[in-house]
Coordinates of C-alpha atoms and ligand atoms in Angstrom, one line a residue:
M19 CA 80.5 80.5 109.0
K20 CA 82.0 78.0 106.6
I21 CA 84.5 80.0 104.6
C22 CA 86.8 79.0 101.7
V23 CA 89.9 81.3 101.0
I24 CA 91.1 80.7 97.4
G25 CA 95.1 81.3 97.3
A26 CA 97.6 80.8 99.8
G27 CA 99.8 83.9 99.1
V28 CA 100.5 86.5 101.7
L29 CA 96.8 87.9 101.3
G30 CA 95.0 84.6 101.4
L31 CA 97.0 83.2 104.4
S32 CA 96.6 86.5 106.4
I33 CA 92.9 86.6 105.6
A34 CA 92.5 82.8 106.6
H35 CA 94.4 83.5 109.7
E36 CA 92.1 86.4 110.8
L37 CA 88.9 84.5 109.9
S38 CA 90.0 81.5 111.9
A39 CA 90.9 83.6 114.8
D40 CA 87.2 85.0 114.5
G41 CA 86.0 81.3 115.1
H42 CA 84.9 80.6 111.5
D43 CA 85.4 77.2 110.0
V44 CA 88.1 78.0 107.2
T45 CA 89.5 76.0 104.4
V46 CA 92.2 77.3 102.1
V47 CA 92.3 76.1 98.5
E48 CA 95.7 76.6 96.8
R49 CA 96.5 75.3 93.3
E50 CA 100.3 74.7 93.6
H51 CA 101.7 75.3 97.0
P52 CA 101.7 78.1 99.6
F53 CA 103.5 81.2 98.4
A54 CA 103.7 79.9 94.9
G55 CA 102.9 83.3 93.4
A56 CA 104.1 86.9 93.8
S57 CA 104.6 86.6 97.6
H58 CA 107.8 84.5 97.4
R59 CA 109.5 86.9 95.0
S60 CA 108.7 90.3 96.3
F61 CA 110.9 93.3 97.1
A62 CA 108.5 93.7 100.2
W63 CA 109.3 97.3 101.0
I64 CA 106.7 98.3 103.6
N65 CA 105.6 101.7 102.9
A66 CA 103.1 104.4 102.0
N67 CA 105.6 106.4 100.0
S68 CA 104.3 108.5 97.1
K69 CA 101.1 106.5 97.0
F70 CA 98.1 108.5 95.8
P71 CA 95.3 109.4 96.2
S72 CA 95.0 110.2 99.9
S73 CA 92.8 107.2 100.6
Y74 CA 95.4 104.8 98.9
H75 CA 98.2 106.4 101.1
R76 CA 96.0 105.9 104.2
I77 CA 95.5 102.2 103.8
N78 CA 99.2 101.7 103.1
A79 CA 100.2 103.8 106.3
E80 CA 97.7 101.8 108.3
G81 CA 99.2 98.6 106.7
I82 CA 102.6 99.4 108.3
E83 CA 101.0 99.6 111.7
A84 CA 99.0 96.6 111.2
H85 CA 102.1 94.4 110.6
L86 CA 103.6 95.8 113.8
A87 CA 100.5 95.1 115.7
L88 CA 100.1 91.6 114.4
Q89 CA 103.8 90.8 115.1
E90 CA 103.3 91.8 118.8
R91 CA 99.9 90.1 119.1
L92 CA 101.3 86.7 117.8
S93 CA 104.4 86.9 119.9
T94 CA 105.9 83.9 118.3
G95 CA 109.4 85.2 118.9
R96 CA 109.9 85.3 115.0
R97 CA 110.1 88.8 113.4
W98 CA 109.0 89.4 109.9
M99 CA 108.4 93.1 110.0
H100 CA 111.5 95.3 110.3
R101 CA 110.9 99.1 110.8
S102 CA 114.3 99.8 109.4
G103 CA 113.5 103.2 107.9
C104 CA 114.0 103.9 104.2
L105 CA 116.6 106.3 102.7
L106 CA 115.7 107.7 99.3
V107 CA 118.5 108.9 97.1
D108 CA 118.4 110.7 93.8
H109 CA 121.8 110.7 92.1
S110 CA 120.6 113.0 89.2
E111 CA 120.7 116.8 88.8
E112 CA 116.9 116.7 89.4
R113 CA 117.8 116.0 93.1
P114 CA 116.6 119.3 94.7
A115 CA 113.3 119.3 92.8
T116 CA 112.8 115.6 93.6
Y117 CA 113.3 116.0 97.4
A118 CA 111.2 119.1 97.5
R119 CA 108.3 117.4 95.8
R120 CA 108.6 114.1 98.0
I121 CA 108.7 116.2 101.1
E122 CA 105.7 118.2 100.0
E123 CA 103.7 115.0 99.2
A124 CA 104.6 113.3 102.4
E125 CA 103.9 116.5 104.6
A126 CA 100.6 116.8 103.0
E127 CA 99.7 113.3 104.4
G128 CA 101.4 113.9 107.8
Y129 CA 103.8 111.1 106.7
P130 CA 107.1 111.1 108.4
V131 CA 110.0 112.3 106.3
R132 CA 113.2 114.5 106.9
R133 CA 116.2 115.6 104.8
V134 CA 119.5 114.2 105.9
D135 CA 122.8 115.7 105.0
A136 CA 125.8 113.9 103.4
D137 CA 127.4 113.4 106.9
E138 CA 124.3 112.0 108.5
L139 CA 123.7 109.7 105.4
R140 CA 127.2 108.2 105.9
R141 CA 126.4 107.7 109.5
L142 CA 123.1 106.1 109.0
E143 CA 124.4 103.7 106.2
P144 CA 128.2 103.3 106.7
A145 CA 128.4 100.3 104.5
A146 CA 127.7 102.5 101.4
V147 CA 130.3 104.6 99.5
W148 CA 128.3 107.4 98.2
P149 CA 129.4 109.3 95.2
G150 CA 131.0 112.8 96.1
D151 CA 128.0 114.8 94.6
V152 CA 125.3 113.1 96.7
D153 CA 124.7 115.7 99.3
G154 CA 122.0 113.9 101.3
A155 CA 118.9 111.9 101.2
L156 CA 115.3 111.8 102.5
L157 CA 114.8 109.5 105.5
Y158 CA 111.4 108.0 105.9
S159 CA 111.5 106.6 109.5
S160 CA 108.1 104.8 109.6
E161 CA 109.0 102.5 106.8
G162 CA 110.8 99.2 106.6
Y163 CA 110.8 95.7 104.9
L164 CA 109.2 92.4 105.4
D165 CA 110.8 89.0 105.6
N166 CA 108.1 87.5 103.5
D167 CA 109.3 83.9 103.9
I168 CA 109.2 84.2 107.7
F169 CA 105.8 85.9 107.6
G170 CA 104.4 83.0 105.4
E171 CA 105.8 80.4 107.8
V172 CA 104.4 82.1 110.8
L173 CA 101.0 82.3 109.3
Q174 CA 101.0 78.7 108.1
A175 CA 102.1 77.5 111.6
E176 CA 99.2 79.6 113.3
L177 CA 96.7 78.1 110.7
A178 CA 98.0 74.6 111.5
R179 CA 97.6 75.2 115.2
R180 CA 94.1 76.2 114.5
G181 CA 93.3 73.1 112.4
V182 CA 92.9 75.1 109.2
E183 CA 93.8 72.9 106.2
I184 CA 95.5 74.1 103.1
E185 CA 94.1 71.9 100.4
I186 CA 95.9 71.6 97.1
A187 CA 93.2 72.0 94.5
E188 CA 92.5 74.5 91.6
A189 CA 89.4 76.6 91.8
V190 CA 87.8 77.0 88.4
R191 CA 84.4 78.8 89.1
I192 CA 82.3 80.1 91.9
D193 CA 78.4 80.2 91.8
S194 CA 76.7 82.3 94.3
D195 CA 73.1 83.0 95.4
E196 CA 71.3 84.3 98.4
S197 CA 72.0 81.2 100.4
G198 CA 75.8 80.9 99.9
A199 CA 78.6 80.1 97.4
V200 CA 79.5 76.9 95.6
L201 CA 83.0 76.4 94.6
H202 CA 83.9 74.3 91.6
L203 CA 87.4 72.6 91.4
A204 CA 89.4 71.5 88.5
D205 CA 88.9 67.9 89.4
G206 CA 85.2 68.2 88.7
S207 CA 84.0 68.3 92.3
S208 CA 82.0 71.1 94.0
R209 CA 81.9 72.2 97.5
S210 CA 79.4 74.6 99.3
F211 CA 80.4 77.4 101.6
D212 CA 78.8 80.4 103.4
R213 CA 81.3 82.8 101.9
V214 CA 84.3 82.4 99.6
V215 CA 87.2 84.9 99.4
V216 CA 89.2 85.2 96.3
A217 CA 92.8 86.0 97.1
A218 CA 94.3 84.4 94.0
G219 CA 96.7 87.3 93.0
A220 CA 97.1 87.8 89.3
A221 CA 94.9 84.8 88.6
S222 CA 92.0 86.3 90.3
G223 CA 90.9 88.1 87.2
A224 CA 90.4 84.9 85.1
L225 CA 88.6 83.1 87.9
A226 CA 86.3 86.1 88.4
E227 CA 85.5 86.1 84.7
A228 CA 84.7 82.5 84.7
S229 CA 82.2 83.1 87.5
G230 CA 80.6 86.1 85.9
F231 CA 82.1 88.7 88.4
R232 CA 84.7 91.3 87.6
I233 CA 88.1 91.7 89.2
P234 CA 90.3 93.5 86.5
V235 CA 93.8 92.5 87.1
A236 CA 96.6 93.0 84.5
D237 CA 97.2 90.2 82.1
L238 CA 100.7 88.7 82.8
S239 CA 101.1 87.2 79.3
Q240 CA 102.4 90.6 78.0
A241 CA 105.3 91.6 80.3
T242 CA 105.8 95.4 80.9
V243 CA 107.3 97.4 83.7
R244 CA 104.0 97.7 85.1
T245 CA 103.3 94.1 85.4
H246 CA 106.7 92.5 85.8
S247 CA 110.0 93.3 87.6
L248 CA 113.5 91.7 87.4
L249 CA 114.2 91.1 91.0
G250 CA 117.8 90.1 92.1
L251 CA 118.8 88.2 95.1
T252 CA 122.4 88.3 96.2
R253 CA 124.4 85.3 97.9
P254 CA 124.7 85.8 101.7
T255 CA 127.0 88.9 102.4
D256 CA 128.5 90.5 105.5
V257 CA 127.6 93.9 104.1
D258 CA 125.9 95.6 106.9
L259 CA 123.0 97.3 105.1
R260 CA 120.6 98.9 107.7
H261 CA 117.9 100.6 105.7
V262 CA 115.8 100.1 102.7
L263 CA 117.6 102.0 100.0
I264 CA 115.4 103.4 97.2
S265 CA 117.1 105.3 94.3
D266 CA 116.9 106.1 90.7
R267 CA 119.8 103.7 90.3
F268 CA 118.9 100.8 92.4
N269 CA 116.6 99.5 95.2
V270 CA 118.4 97.4 97.8
R271 CA 117.2 95.9 101.1
P272 CA 118.5 93.6 103.6
R273 CA 117.1 90.0 104.3
H274 CA 117.2 87.9 107.6
D275 CA 119.6 85.4 106.1
G276 CA 122.4 88.0 105.0
R277 CA 121.1 88.1 101.3
L278 CA 120.0 91.4 99.8
W279 CA 117.0 92.0 97.4
V280 CA 117.9 94.2 94.5
Q281 CA 116.1 96.0 91.8
V282 CA 117.7 98.3 89.1
P283 CA 115.3 100.7 87.3
E284 CA 117.5 101.0 84.2
V285 CA 117.1 97.3 83.4
E286 CA 113.3 97.0 84.2
P287 CA 112.2 97.7 80.5
R288 CA 114.0 94.4 79.6
V289 CA 111.1 92.4 81.1
A290 CA 109.6 92.7 77.7
E291 CA 112.3 90.4 76.4
G292 CA 111.1 87.6 78.5
E293 CA 113.1 85.4 80.9
S294 CA 115.9 83.6 79.0
P295 CA 118.9 82.5 81.0
E296 CA 121.1 84.8 79.0
L297 CA 118.9 87.8 79.8
L298 CA 118.9 87.0 83.6
A299 CA 122.6 86.4 83.6
E300 CA 123.1 90.0 81.9
V301 CA 120.8 91.6 84.4
A302 CA 122.6 89.9 87.2
E303 CA 125.9 91.4 86.0
V304 CA 124.4 94.9 85.9
M305 CA 123.1 94.4 89.4
A306 CA 126.5 93.2 90.6
G307 CA 128.0 96.2 89.0
E308 CA 125.7 98.6 90.8
L309 CA 126.1 96.7 94.2
E310 CA 129.9 97.0 93.8
R311 CA 129.6 100.8 93.0
L312 CA 127.4 101.3 96.0
F313 CA 129.4 99.2 98.7
G314 CA 132.9 99.7 97.2
R315 CA 133.3 95.9 97.1
P316 CA 132.0 92.9 95.2
V317 CA 128.7 91.4 96.3
E318 CA 127.8 88.1 94.4
M319 CA 124.4 87.7 92.9
E320 CA 122.6 84.3 93.4
K321 CA 119.8 84.8 90.9
V322 CA 117.6 87.2 89.1
I323 CA 113.9 86.3 89.0
F324 CA 111.4 87.4 86.4
S325 CA 108.7 88.3 88.6
G326 CA 105.1 89.1 87.7
R327 CA 102.9 91.3 89.8
S328 CA 99.2 91.0 90.7
F329 CA 98.4 94.4 89.4
P330 CA 94.8 95.7 89.4
E331 CA 94.3 97.4 86.1
D332 CA 93.9 101.0 87.7
G333 CA 96.9 100.5 90.0
H334 CA 94.8 100.5 93.2
S335 CA 93.6 97.7 95.5
I336 CA 90.4 95.8 94.8
I337 CA 88.8 94.6 98.1
G338 CA 85.1 93.9 98.9
F339 CA 82.2 91.7 97.8
V340 CA 81.9 91.0 94.0
D341 CA 78.5 89.5 93.9
E342 CA 75.0 91.0 94.5
G343 CA 74.3 88.5 97.3
E344 CA 77.5 89.4 99.1
K345 CA 78.7 85.8 99.5
V346 CA 81.8 86.2 97.5
Y347 CA 84.6 88.6 98.6
C348 CA 87.8 89.4 96.9
A349 CA 91.3 91.1 97.9
V350 CA 93.8 91.7 95.2
T351 CA 96.5 94.4 95.3
H352 CA 100.1 95.1 94.1
S353 CA 101.0 96.5 97.5
G354 CA 100.2 93.3 99.1
M355 CA 103.2 93.0 101.3
T356 CA 102.5 96.3 102.9
L357 CA 98.7 95.7 103.1
A358 CA 98.6 91.9 104.1
A359 CA 98.1 92.3 107.9
L360 CA 95.6 95.1 107.3
F361 CA 93.6 93.4 104.7
G362 CA 93.4 90.3 106.8
A363 CA 92.0 92.1 109.8
L364 CA 89.6 94.2 107.6
T365 CA 88.3 91.2 105.6
A366 CA 87.5 89.5 108.9
Q367 CA 85.7 92.8 110.1
E368 CA 83.7 93.1 106.9
L369 CA 82.7 89.4 107.0
R370 CA 81.4 90.1 110.5
G371 CA 79.1 92.7 108.8
E372 CA 81.0 95.7 109.9
E373 CA 81.9 97.8 106.8
S374 CA 85.2 99.5 106.8
A375 CA 85.3 103.3 105.7
L376 CA 88.9 102.9 105.0
L377 CA 88.1 100.6 102.1
A378 CA 85.3 102.8 100.5
D379 CA 87.6 103.9 97.5
F380 CA 88.7 100.3 96.7
R381 CA 85.4 98.4 96.0
P382 CA 85.2 96.2 93.0
S383 CA 81.9 98.1 91.9
R384 CA 84.1 101.0 90.8
F385 CA 84.7 99.3 87.6
D386 CA 81.0 98.9 86.6
G387 CA 81.3 101.9 84.4
G388 CA 84.5 100.6 82.7
V389 CA 88.3 100.0 83.7
A390 CA 90.7 103.0 83.6
R391 CA 94.2 101.5 83.0
A392 CA 97.1 102.8 85.1
D393 CA 99.9 104.5 83.4
D394 CA 102.5 102.0 81.8
S395 CA 105.5 104.1 82.8
Y396 CA 105.2 102.5 86.4
F397 CA 108.3 103.3 88.6
I398 CA 109.5 100.5 90.7
G399 CA 110.4 102.9 93.5
K400 CA 106.6 103.2 94.2
Q401 CA 105.7 99.6 94.9
Ligands
FAD7 C1 109.0 92.1 92.0 C2 107.9 92.5 92.8 C3 108.2 93.4 93.9 C4 107.2 93.7 94.8 N1 107.5 94.7 95.8 C5 106.6 95.0 96.7 C6 106.9 95.9 97.7 O1 108.0 96.5 97.8 N2 105.9 96.2 98.6 C7 104.7 95.7 98.6 O2 103.9 95.9 99.5 N3 104.4 94.9 97.7 C8 105.4 94.5 96.6 N4 105.0 93.6 95.7 C9 103.6 93.1 95.6 C10 103.4 92.0 96.5 O3 104.5 91.0 96.6 C11 102.0 91.2 96.1 O4 101.0 92.3 96.1 C12 101.6 90.2 97.1 O5 102.6 89.2 97.1 C13 100.3 89.6 96.5 O6 100.0 88.4 97.3 P1 98.7 87.6 96.9 O7 98.5 86.7 98.1 O8 97.6 88.5 96.5 O9 99.0 86.9 95.6 P2 100.1 85.6 95.3 O10 101.4 85.6 96.2 O11 100.4 85.7 93.8 O12 99.3 84.4 95.7 C14 98.1 83.9 95.1 C15 98.0 82.4 95.2 O13 96.9 82.1 94.6 C16 97.1 80.7 94.0 N5 96.1 80.6 92.9 C17 96.0 81.2 91.8 N6 94.8 80.8 91.1 C18 94.3 79.8 91.8 C19 93.2 79.0 91.6 N7 92.4 79.2 90.6 N8 92.8 78.2 92.6 C20 93.7 78.0 93.8 N9 94.8 78.8 94.0 C21 95.1 79.6 93.0 C22 98.5 80.8 93.4 O14 99.1 79.6 93.1 C23 99.2 81.7 94.5 O15 99.8 80.9 95.5 C24 106.0 93.3 94.8 C25 105.6 92.3 93.8 C26 106.6 91.9 92.9 C27 106.2 90.9 91.8

């Protein structure tokens, strides 16, 4: 089939890759450049941690395995998926209750978790100087992190090798009927395809609306902790961080180039203030303070990025056909780093006509009766 994928973020590229591997004639249409959206500024913790309901947990757990399988299948010698394990630390007095609840949640799903004591925590993460009252942590051994820039480069190289072009053009509307789909571009031209896949991240909602479909994605014009995050990037450091660290005070994870990605829950509500250089500098200072407290030595910040999420209004992925004739398919999610490899494979499977039971709870049709908006008190340790 002749298929157009709209958007060259992590989802669009992964989907285009699987569709071209299936032998389709694939074109990617991207309005700016590959990885122009959330995909280049993501914390990219690969996890199914505290994700509900069970069906959402399941796709995220499968998402972890799908990355590992794809990495092995492509055998390019470049690694983007690192199963480092994740340590979850609660510094507050609520710690016993937090750990008990998180263990209960994980065990109910058969998701690997175990309690580690203070000695083991120090052995697992020797670069960190834990406060005296931190008596341990939870270890999630199946989790890890994704070097998103490397994943993007690998996918683009694979697409180029297969002759798939990434065309710089803006999609403004899609019409579809029984025979196929027509894509209208901002330059006034139109192109016909057998199928169109919308993977335009946060912009998918507006494109759907212009086309008479419904893909409810949060509006990024009003920044809240649900839609935005202040994401820090350090300068290269020799701090030997070995796990993804998630806590009530900070989220920190390593990168392939010696930098660390950082989030600090305390400053997240400041996304409502916008992205002035003064604000980003203040947030960088808070982050540097947290890192110094964590590692017992200074770690320099390179920048703080005001980063918008592609956030489906009810907090769960939207994947499947959006039109009656089943010519237009969409894939939008805020756990896109975890889910990219899986959604690539399942989109290709569904466009072959084989419906995936895993995706049954995530169809666009669930919004037919209206949109239930997810809670605004979204916690960044759940991404
Ligand atoms: C701060 C932050 C932290 C995150 N942390 C995690 C995490 O820990 N774990 C995790 O799994 N996920 C995480 N995410 C989510 C994850 O990064 C996203 O779900 C993922 O990047 C979405 O990828 P995408 O391809 O759908 O969208 P995007 O990367 O936004 O790509 C969409 C692309 O479509 C293009 N486009 C838009 N409109 C059009 C148009 N009309 N025509 C043509 N092209 C168009 C854009 O230019 C863009 O390149 C995080 C996100 C943020 C912002």
